[in-house]
Short mmCIF file of C-alpha atoms in Angstrom, two decimals:
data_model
loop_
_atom_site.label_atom_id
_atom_site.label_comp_id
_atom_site.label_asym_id
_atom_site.label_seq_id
_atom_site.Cartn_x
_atom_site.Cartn_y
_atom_site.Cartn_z
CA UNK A 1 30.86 -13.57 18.62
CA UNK A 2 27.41 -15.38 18.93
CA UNK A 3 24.70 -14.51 16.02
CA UNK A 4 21.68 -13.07 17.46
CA UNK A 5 18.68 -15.28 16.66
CA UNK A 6 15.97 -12.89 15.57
CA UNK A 7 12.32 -13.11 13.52
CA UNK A 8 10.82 -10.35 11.15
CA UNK A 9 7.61 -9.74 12.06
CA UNK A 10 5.96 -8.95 8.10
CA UNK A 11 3.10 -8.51 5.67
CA UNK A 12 5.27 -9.75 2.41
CA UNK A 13 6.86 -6.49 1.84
CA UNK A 14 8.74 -4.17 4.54
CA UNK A 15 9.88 -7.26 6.12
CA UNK A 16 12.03 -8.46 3.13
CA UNK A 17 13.05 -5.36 2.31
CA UNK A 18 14.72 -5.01 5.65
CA UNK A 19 15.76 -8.65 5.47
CA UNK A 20 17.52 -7.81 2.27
CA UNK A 21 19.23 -4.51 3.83
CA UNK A 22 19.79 -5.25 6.85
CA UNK A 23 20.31 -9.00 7.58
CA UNK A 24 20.80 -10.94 4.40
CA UNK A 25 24.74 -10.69 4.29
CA UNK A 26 25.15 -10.07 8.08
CA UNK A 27 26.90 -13.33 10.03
CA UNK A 28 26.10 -11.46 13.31
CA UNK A 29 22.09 -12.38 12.91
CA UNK A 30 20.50 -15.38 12.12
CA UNK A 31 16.73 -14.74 11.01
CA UNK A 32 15.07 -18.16 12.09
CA UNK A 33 11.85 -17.00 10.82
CA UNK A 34 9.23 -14.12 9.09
CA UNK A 35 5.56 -13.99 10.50
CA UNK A 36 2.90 -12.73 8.77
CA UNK A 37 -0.47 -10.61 9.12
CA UNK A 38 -2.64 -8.30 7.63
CA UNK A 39 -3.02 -10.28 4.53
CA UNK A 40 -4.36 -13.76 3.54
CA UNK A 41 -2.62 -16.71 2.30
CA UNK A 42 1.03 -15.21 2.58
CA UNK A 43 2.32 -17.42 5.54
CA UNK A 44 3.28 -21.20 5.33
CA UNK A 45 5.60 -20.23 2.76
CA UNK A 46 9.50 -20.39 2.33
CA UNK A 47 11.59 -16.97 1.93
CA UNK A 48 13.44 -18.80 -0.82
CA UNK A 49 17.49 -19.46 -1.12
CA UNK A 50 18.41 -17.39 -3.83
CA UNK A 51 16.85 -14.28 -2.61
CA UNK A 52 18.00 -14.89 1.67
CA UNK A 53 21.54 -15.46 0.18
CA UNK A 54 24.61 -17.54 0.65
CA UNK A 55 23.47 -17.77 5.04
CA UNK A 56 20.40 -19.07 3.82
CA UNK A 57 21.03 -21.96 1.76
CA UNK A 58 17.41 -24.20 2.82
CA UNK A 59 15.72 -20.34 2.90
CA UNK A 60 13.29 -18.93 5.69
CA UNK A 61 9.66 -20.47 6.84
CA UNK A 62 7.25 -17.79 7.03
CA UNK A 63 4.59 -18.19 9.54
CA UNK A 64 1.52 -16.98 11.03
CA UNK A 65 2.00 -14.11 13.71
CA UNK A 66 -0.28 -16.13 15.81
CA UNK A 67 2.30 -18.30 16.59
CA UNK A 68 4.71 -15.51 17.16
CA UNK A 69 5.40 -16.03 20.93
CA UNK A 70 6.04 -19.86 20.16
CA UNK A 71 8.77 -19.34 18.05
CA UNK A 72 10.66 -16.71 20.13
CA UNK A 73 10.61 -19.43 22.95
CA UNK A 74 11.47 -22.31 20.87
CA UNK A 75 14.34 -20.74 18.97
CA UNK A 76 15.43 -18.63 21.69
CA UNK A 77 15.20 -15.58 19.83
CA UNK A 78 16.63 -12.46 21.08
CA UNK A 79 15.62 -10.21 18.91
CA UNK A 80 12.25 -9.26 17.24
CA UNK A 81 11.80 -7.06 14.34
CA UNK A 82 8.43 -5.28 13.87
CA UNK A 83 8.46 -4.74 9.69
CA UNK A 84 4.79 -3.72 8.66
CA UNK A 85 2.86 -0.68 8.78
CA UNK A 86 -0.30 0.26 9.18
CA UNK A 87 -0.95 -0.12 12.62
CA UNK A 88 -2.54 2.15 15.91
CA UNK A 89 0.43 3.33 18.15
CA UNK A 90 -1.54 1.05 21.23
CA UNK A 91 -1.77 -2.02 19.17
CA UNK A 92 1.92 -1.54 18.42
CA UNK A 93 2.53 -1.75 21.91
CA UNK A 94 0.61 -4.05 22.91
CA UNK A 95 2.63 -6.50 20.58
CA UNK A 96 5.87 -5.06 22.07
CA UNK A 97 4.77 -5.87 25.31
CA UNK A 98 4.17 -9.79 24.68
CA UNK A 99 7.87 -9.33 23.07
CA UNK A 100 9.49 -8.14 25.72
CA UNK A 101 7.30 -10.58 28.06
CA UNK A 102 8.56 -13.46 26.74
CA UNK A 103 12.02 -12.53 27.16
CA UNK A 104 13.45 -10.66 24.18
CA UNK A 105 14.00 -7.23 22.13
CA UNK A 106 11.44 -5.21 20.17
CA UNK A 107 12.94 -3.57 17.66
CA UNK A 108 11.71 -0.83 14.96
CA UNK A 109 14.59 -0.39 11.93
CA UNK A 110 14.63 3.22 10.78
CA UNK A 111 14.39 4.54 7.74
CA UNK A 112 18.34 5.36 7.31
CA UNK A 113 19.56 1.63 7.58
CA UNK A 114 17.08 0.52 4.80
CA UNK A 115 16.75 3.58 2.24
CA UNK A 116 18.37 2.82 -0.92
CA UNK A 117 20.19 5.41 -2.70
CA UNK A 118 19.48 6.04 -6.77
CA UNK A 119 21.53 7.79 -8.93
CA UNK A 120 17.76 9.68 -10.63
CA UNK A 121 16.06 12.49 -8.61
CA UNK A 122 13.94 10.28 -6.34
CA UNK A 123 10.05 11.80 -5.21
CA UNK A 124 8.25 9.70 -2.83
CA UNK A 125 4.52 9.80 -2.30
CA UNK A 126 3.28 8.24 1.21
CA UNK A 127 0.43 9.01 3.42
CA UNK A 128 -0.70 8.57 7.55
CA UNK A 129 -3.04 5.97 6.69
CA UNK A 130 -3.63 4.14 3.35
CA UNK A 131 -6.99 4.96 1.45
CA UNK A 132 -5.57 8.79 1.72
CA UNK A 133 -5.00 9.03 -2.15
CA UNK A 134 -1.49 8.02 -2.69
CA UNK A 135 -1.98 6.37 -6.43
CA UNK A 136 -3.93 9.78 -7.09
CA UNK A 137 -1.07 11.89 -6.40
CA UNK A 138 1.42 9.65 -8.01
CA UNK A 139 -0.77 9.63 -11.11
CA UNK A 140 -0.82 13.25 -11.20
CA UNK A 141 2.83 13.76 -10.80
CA UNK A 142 3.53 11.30 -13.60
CA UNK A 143 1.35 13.94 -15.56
CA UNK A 144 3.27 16.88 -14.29
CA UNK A 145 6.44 15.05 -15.26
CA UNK A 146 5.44 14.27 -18.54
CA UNK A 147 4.22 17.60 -19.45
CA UNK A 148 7.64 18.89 -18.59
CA UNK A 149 8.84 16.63 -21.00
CA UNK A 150 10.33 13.95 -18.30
CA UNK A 151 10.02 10.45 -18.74
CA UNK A 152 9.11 8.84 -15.04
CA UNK A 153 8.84 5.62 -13.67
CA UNK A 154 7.06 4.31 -10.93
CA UNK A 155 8.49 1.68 -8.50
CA UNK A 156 5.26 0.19 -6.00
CA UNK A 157 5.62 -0.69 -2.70
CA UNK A 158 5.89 -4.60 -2.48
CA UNK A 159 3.01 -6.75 -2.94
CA UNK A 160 5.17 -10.34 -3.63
CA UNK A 161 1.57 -12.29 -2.48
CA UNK A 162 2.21 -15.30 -5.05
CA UNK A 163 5.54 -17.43 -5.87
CA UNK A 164 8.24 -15.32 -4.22
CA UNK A 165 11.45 -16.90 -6.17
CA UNK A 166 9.27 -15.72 -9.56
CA UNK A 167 8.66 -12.36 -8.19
CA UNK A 168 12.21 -11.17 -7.71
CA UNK A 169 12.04 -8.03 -10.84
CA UNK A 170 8.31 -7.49 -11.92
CA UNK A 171 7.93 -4.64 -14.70
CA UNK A 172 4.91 -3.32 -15.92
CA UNK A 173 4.43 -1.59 -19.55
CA UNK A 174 1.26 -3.21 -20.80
CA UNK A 175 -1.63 -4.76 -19.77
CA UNK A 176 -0.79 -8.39 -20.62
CA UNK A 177 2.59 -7.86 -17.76
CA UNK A 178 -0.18 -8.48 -14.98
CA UNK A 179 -1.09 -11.23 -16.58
CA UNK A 180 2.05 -12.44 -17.20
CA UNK A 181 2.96 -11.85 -13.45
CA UNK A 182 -0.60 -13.28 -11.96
CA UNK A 183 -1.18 -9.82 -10.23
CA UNK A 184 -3.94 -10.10 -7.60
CA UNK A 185 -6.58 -7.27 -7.51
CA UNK A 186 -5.12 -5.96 -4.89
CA UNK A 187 -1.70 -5.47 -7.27
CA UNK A 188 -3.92 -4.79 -9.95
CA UNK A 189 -5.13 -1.39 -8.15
CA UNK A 190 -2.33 -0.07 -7.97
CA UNK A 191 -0.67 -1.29 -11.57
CA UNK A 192 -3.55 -0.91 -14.06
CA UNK A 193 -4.16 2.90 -13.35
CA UNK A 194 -0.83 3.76 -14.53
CA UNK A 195 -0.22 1.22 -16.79
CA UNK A 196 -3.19 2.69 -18.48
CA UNK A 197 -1.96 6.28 -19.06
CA UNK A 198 1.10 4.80 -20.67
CA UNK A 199 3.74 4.87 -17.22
CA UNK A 200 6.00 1.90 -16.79
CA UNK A 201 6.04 0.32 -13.16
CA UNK A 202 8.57 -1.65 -11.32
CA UNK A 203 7.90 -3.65 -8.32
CA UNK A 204 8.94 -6.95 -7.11
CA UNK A 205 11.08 -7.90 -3.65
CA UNK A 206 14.69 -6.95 -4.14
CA UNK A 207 14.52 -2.84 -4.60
CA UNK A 208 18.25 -2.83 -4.99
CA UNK A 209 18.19 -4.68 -8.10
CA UNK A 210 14.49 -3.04 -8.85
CA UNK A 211 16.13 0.47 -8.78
CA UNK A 212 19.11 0.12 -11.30
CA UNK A 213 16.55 -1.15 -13.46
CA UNK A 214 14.16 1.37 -12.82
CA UNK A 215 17.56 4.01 -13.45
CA UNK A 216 18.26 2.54 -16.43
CA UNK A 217 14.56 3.50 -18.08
CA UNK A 218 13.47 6.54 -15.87
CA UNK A 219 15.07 10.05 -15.35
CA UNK A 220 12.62 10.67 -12.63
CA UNK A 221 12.01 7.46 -9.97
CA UNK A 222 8.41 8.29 -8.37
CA UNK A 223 8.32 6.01 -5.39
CA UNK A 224 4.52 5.07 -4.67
CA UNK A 225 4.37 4.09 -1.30
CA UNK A 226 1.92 1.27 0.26
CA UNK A 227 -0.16 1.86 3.38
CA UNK A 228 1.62 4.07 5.68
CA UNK A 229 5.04 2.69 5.06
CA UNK A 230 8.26 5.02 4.28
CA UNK A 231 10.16 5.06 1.50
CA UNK A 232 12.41 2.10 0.58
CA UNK A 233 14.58 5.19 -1.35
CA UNK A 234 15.85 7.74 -0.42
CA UNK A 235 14.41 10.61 -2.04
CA UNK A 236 14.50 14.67 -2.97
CA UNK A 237 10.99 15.25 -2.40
CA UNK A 238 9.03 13.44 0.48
CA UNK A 239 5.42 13.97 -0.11
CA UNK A 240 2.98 12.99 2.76
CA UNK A 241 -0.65 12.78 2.48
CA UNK A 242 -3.09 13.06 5.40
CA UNK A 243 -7.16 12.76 5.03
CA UNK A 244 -9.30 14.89 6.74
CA UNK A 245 -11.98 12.46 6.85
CA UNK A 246 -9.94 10.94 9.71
CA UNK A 247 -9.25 13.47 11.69
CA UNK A 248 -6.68 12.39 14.55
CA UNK A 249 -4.81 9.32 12.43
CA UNK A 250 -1.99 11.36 11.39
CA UNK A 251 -0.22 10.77 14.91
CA UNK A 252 -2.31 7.94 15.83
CA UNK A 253 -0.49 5.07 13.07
CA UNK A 254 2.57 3.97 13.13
CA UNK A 255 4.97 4.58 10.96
CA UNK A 256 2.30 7.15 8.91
CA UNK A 257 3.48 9.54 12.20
CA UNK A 258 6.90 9.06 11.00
CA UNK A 259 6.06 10.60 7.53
CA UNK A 260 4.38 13.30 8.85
CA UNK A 261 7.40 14.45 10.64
CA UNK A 262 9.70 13.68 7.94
CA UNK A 263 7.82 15.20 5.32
CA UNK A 264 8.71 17.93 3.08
CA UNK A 265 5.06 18.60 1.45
CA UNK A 266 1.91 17.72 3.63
CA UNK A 267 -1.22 17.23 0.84
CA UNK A 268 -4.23 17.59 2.25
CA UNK A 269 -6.36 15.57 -0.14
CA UNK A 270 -10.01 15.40 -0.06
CA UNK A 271 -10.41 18.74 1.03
CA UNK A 272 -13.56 18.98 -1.32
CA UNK A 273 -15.03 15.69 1.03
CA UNK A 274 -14.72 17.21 4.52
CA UNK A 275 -15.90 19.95 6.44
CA UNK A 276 -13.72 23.07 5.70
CA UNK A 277 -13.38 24.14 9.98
CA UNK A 278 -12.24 20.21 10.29
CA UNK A 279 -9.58 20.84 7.08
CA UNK A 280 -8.13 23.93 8.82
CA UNK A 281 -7.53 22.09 11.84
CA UNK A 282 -5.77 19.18 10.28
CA UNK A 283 -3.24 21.32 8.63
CA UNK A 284 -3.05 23.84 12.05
CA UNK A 285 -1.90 20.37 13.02
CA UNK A 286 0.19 19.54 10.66
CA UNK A 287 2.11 22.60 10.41
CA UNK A 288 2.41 22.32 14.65
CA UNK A 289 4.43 18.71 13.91
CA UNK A 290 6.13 19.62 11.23
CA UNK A 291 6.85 23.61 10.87
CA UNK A 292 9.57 22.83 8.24
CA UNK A 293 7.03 21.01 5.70
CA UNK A 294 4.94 22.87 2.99
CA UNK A 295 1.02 22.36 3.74
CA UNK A 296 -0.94 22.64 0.73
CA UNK A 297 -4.71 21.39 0.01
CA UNK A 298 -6.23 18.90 -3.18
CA UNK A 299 -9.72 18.29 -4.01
CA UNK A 300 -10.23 14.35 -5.03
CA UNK A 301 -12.66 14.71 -7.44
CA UNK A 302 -15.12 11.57 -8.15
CA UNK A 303 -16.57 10.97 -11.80
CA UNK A 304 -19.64 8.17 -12.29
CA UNK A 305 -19.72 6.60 -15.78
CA UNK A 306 -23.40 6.35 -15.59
CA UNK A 307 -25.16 7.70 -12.79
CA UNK A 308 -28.67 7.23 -14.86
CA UNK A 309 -28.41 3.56 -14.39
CA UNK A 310 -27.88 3.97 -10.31
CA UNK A 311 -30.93 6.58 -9.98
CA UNK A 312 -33.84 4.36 -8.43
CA UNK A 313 -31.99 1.11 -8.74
CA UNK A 314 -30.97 -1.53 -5.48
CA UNK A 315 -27.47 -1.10 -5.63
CA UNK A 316 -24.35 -3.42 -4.65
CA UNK A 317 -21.43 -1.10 -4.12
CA UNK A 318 -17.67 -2.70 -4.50
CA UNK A 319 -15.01 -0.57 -2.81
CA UNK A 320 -10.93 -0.61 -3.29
CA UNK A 321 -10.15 -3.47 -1.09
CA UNK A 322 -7.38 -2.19 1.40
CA UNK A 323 -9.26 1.55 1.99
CA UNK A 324 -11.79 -0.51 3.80
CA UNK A 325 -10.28 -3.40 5.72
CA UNK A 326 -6.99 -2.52 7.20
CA UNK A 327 -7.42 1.23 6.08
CA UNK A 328 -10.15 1.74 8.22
CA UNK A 329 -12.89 3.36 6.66
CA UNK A 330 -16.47 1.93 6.69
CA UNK A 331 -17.36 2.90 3.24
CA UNK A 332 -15.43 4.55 0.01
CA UNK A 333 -15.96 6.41 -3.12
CA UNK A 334 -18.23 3.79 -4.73
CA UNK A 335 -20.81 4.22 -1.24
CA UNK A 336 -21.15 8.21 -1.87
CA UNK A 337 -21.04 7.80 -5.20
CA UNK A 338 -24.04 5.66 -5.32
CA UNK A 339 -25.99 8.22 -2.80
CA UNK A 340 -24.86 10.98 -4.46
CA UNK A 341 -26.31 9.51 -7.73
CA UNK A 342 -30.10 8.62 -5.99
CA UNK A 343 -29.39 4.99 -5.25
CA UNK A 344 -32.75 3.86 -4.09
CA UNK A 345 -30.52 1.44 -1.63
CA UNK A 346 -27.35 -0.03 -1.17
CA UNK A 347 -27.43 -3.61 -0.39
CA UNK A 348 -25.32 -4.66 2.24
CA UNK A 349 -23.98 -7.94 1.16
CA UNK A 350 -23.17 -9.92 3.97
CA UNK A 351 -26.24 -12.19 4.04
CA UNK A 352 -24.27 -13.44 0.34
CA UNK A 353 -21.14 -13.53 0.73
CA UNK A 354 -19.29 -16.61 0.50
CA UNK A 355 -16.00 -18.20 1.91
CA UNK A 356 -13.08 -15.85 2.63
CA UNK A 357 -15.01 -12.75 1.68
CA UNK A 358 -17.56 -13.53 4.39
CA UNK A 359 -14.90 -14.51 6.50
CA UNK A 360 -13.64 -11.01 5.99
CA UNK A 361 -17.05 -9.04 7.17
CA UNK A 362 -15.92 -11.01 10.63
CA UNK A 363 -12.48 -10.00 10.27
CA UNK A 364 -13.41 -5.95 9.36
CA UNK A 365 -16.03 -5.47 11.55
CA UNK A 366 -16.01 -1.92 11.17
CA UNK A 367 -17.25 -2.73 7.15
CA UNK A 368 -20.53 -0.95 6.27
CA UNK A 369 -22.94 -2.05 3.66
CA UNK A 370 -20.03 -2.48 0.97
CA UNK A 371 -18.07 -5.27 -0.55
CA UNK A 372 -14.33 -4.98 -0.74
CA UNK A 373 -13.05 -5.74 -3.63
CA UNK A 374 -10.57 -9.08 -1.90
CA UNK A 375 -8.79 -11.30 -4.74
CA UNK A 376 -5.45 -12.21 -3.25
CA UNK A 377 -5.58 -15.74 -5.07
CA UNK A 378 -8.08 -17.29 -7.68
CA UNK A 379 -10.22 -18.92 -5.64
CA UNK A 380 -10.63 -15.35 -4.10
CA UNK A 381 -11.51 -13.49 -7.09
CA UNK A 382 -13.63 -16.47 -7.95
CA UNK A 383 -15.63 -15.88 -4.10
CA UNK A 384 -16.03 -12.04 -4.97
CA UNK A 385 -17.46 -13.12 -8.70
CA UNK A 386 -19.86 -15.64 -6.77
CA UNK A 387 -20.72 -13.07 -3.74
CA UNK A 388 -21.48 -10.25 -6.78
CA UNK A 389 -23.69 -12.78 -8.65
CA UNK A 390 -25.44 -13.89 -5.29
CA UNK A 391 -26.57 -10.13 -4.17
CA UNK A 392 -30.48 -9.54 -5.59
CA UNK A 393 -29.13 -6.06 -7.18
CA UNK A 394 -30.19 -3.92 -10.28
CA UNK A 395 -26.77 -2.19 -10.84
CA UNK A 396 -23.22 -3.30 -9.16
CA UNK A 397 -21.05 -0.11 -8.16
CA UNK A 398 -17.57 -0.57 -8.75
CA UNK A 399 -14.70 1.69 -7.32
CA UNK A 400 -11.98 -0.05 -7.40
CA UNK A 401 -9.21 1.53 -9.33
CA UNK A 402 -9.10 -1.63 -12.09
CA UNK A 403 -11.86 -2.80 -14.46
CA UNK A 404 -13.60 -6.00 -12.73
CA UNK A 405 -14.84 -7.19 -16.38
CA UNK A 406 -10.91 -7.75 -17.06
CA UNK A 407 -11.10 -10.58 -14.60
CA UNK A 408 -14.32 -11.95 -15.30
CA UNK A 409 -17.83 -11.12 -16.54
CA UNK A 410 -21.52 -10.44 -14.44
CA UNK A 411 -24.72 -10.69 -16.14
CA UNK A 412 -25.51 -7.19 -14.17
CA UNK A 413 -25.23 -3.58 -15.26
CA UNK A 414 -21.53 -2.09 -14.20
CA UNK A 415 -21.12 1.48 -13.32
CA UNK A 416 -17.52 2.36 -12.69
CA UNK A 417 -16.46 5.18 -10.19
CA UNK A 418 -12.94 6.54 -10.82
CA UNK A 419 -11.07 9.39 -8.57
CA UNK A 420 -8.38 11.78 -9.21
CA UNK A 421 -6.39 14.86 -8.24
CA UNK A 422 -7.89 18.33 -9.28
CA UNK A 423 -5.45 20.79 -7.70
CA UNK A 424 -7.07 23.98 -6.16
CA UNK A 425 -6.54 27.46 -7.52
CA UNK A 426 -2.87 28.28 -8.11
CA UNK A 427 -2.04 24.54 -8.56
CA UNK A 428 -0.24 24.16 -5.76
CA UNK A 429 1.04 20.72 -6.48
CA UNK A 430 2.01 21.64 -10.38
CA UNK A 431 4.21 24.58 -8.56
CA UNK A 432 5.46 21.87 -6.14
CA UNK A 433 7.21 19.91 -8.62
CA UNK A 434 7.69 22.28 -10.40
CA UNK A 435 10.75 24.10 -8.06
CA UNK A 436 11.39 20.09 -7.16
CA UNK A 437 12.90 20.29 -10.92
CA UNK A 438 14.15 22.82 -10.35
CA UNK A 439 16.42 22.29 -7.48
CA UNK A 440 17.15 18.59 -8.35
CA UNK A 441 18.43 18.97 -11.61
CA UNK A 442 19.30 15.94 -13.69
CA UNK A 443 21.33 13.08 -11.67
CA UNK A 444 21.97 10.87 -13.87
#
């Protein structure tokens, strides 16, 4: 039989996993190539040959989707595989249509032909849209856990931005392990939080081998999901958030619609943040898609270190990166944190912003007066140092989830903004888990 020529669409995660699952050992397919998007500097790289396997002995170039159409018509490709998330239902389909224009299949791999299964009682935490509060929840969960005297461990969604072939297995116990493994900001977001309160976290690109080591070390796995993405597990406990501050996205994203209807505990998180007639909606909404799942509410409560040195001051505000470019969302935490606190105005920084992180503001035009906090390489981190020492402020505002002065210093004041869970009357979410341990047991 002839092997189907296909290409992964990607953003350096979902579309290796389903390489690995799907393709890697399979003679019938030959995967002539991964594209990728949503992030920078991840394409014009190799997929290297000991992680595609014994098919792939020279590996797989990764490329920009922009040359997408190109490469179905010059390897004749047959099939293409859409593996990122993220994404509005129309722009979706408007990439399915140049697909299927140019002469072959679009094709969306469900969750059943790439969900691992672990041997541990498996909860997953995944939302509609990122910037919903995922690394909240899964914070407080690893709480919950611990109080109950269970030892978790997280595994992340991918973020494999830097040398693939070194980026196989990454664990995380201590703060010199994202050092040790370069992290980018963006990794750093989601590692240092939990790292912090003392939770070990896997992550890397193969989750087959990542989960037996996770097994070995954890008697619950907590699977923190990235973006909108489903679980690379499969687990006892799906738990979905949606945001009530955008109203409409939980069927509007694709595959975050996917976890709404697969998901056996909605969280409506920032319920504190939003109007309470537009909250009741959302979950009469919620409970119309999915009448099976539990719908419960969470405040996301925000804390200021020092909102005395904001008070009258010309503010820059930094927000967590991906909330604000690909998430969406104009402005964050660090924005209403700084009104909130009598910020006598937030500088909008685009008139200093340099390289790639002006190049952003063109990319996201939907940014308001805020600075994302980009640093997928050095030389990014080193453009977001410049950009924060180039804005005429009194006081920088800093919500992203990791401490900035870790990566370098600025001569100006630093107030950090931090969010977390505060469950509502009755702790819903504490009761959650707490029949989840019930019912699950002990696996392993």
């Amino acid at each position: 039989m002839k092997e189907e020529r296909v290409i992964i669409m990607g953003a350096a995660g979902r579309d290796f996993h389903n390489f690995n699952t799907v393709f890697r050992n399979n003679p019938a397919y030959r995967v002539v190539a991964f594209t990728a998007a949503q992030i920078p500097f991840i394409a014009e790289r190799r997929y290297p040959p000991p992680l595609a396997g014994r098919l792939y002995p020279e590996g797989i170039p990764i490329h920009p989707e922009s040359s997408l159409l190109e490469l179905v018509r010059r390897h004749r490709v047959s099939k293409v595989v859409f593996a990122y998330s993220d994404i509005a239902h129309s722009e979706l389909m408007h990439k399915a249509s140049s697909v299927l224009a140019a002469g072959a299949d679009f094709w969306l791999i469900g969750p059943d032909a790439t969900m691992l299964a672990s041997s541990r009682p498996v909860i997953s935490v995944c939302a509609v849209r990122t910037g919903c509060g995922k690394s909240q929840v899964t914070r407080h969960i690893c709480g919950l856990l611990a109080d109950a005297g269970i030892r978790p461990v997280v595994v992340r969604h991918p973020m494999p931005y830097g040398d693939l072939a070194a980026q196989v297995v990454e664990r995380f116990a201590g703060f010199d392990d994202l050092s040790l493994h370069h992290c980018t900001i963006e990794e750093r977001e989601e590692f240092e939080p939990l790292v912090d309160r003392g939770t070990v976290v896997y992550a890397g690109i193969d989750y087959e081998r990542i989960l037996r080591e996770a097994e070995r070390e954890g008697e619950v796995i907590v699977w923190d999901g990235g973006n909108n993405d489903f679980p690379f597990f499969r687990s006892d406990l799906e738990i979905v958030l949606v945001d009530p501050l955008r109203p409409g996205h939980e069927t509007a994203y694709f595959p975050g619609e996917v976890n709404l209807r697969r998901a056996g505990l909605v969280v409506v998180n920032k319920a504190n943040a939003a109007a309470p007639a537009v909250v009741a909606r959302m979950e009469e909404e919620v409970r119309r898609i999915n009448p099976k799942a539990e719908v419960i509410r969470t405040f996301s409560r925000v804390t200021v270190s020092d909102p005395g040195a904001i008070a009258g001051k010309r503010v820059l505000v930094i927000e967590d990166g991906p909330t604000v470019t690909h998430g969406g969302m104009p402005t964050g935490a660090g924005y209403a944190a700084a009104l909130d606190s009598g910020a006598a105005e937030v500088l909008d920084p685009r008139p200093w912003a340099v390289g790639s992180i002006a190049g952003a503001f063109g990319e996201y035009p939907h940014l308001g007066p805020v600075l994302p906090a980009m640093g997928y390489s050095p030389g990014q981190v080193d453009e977001l140092r410049r950009t924060i020492e180039a804005v005429p402020c009194e006081t920088v505002v800093s919500a992203t989830p990791i401490s900035l002065e870790r990566l370098f210093r600025t001569q100006k004041p630093l107030v950090r903004v931090t969010y977390e869970i505060e469950e509502l009357p009755g702790a819903p979410l504490r009761r959650a888990i707490g029949r989840f341990l019930e019912n699950a047991g002990r696996k392993g």
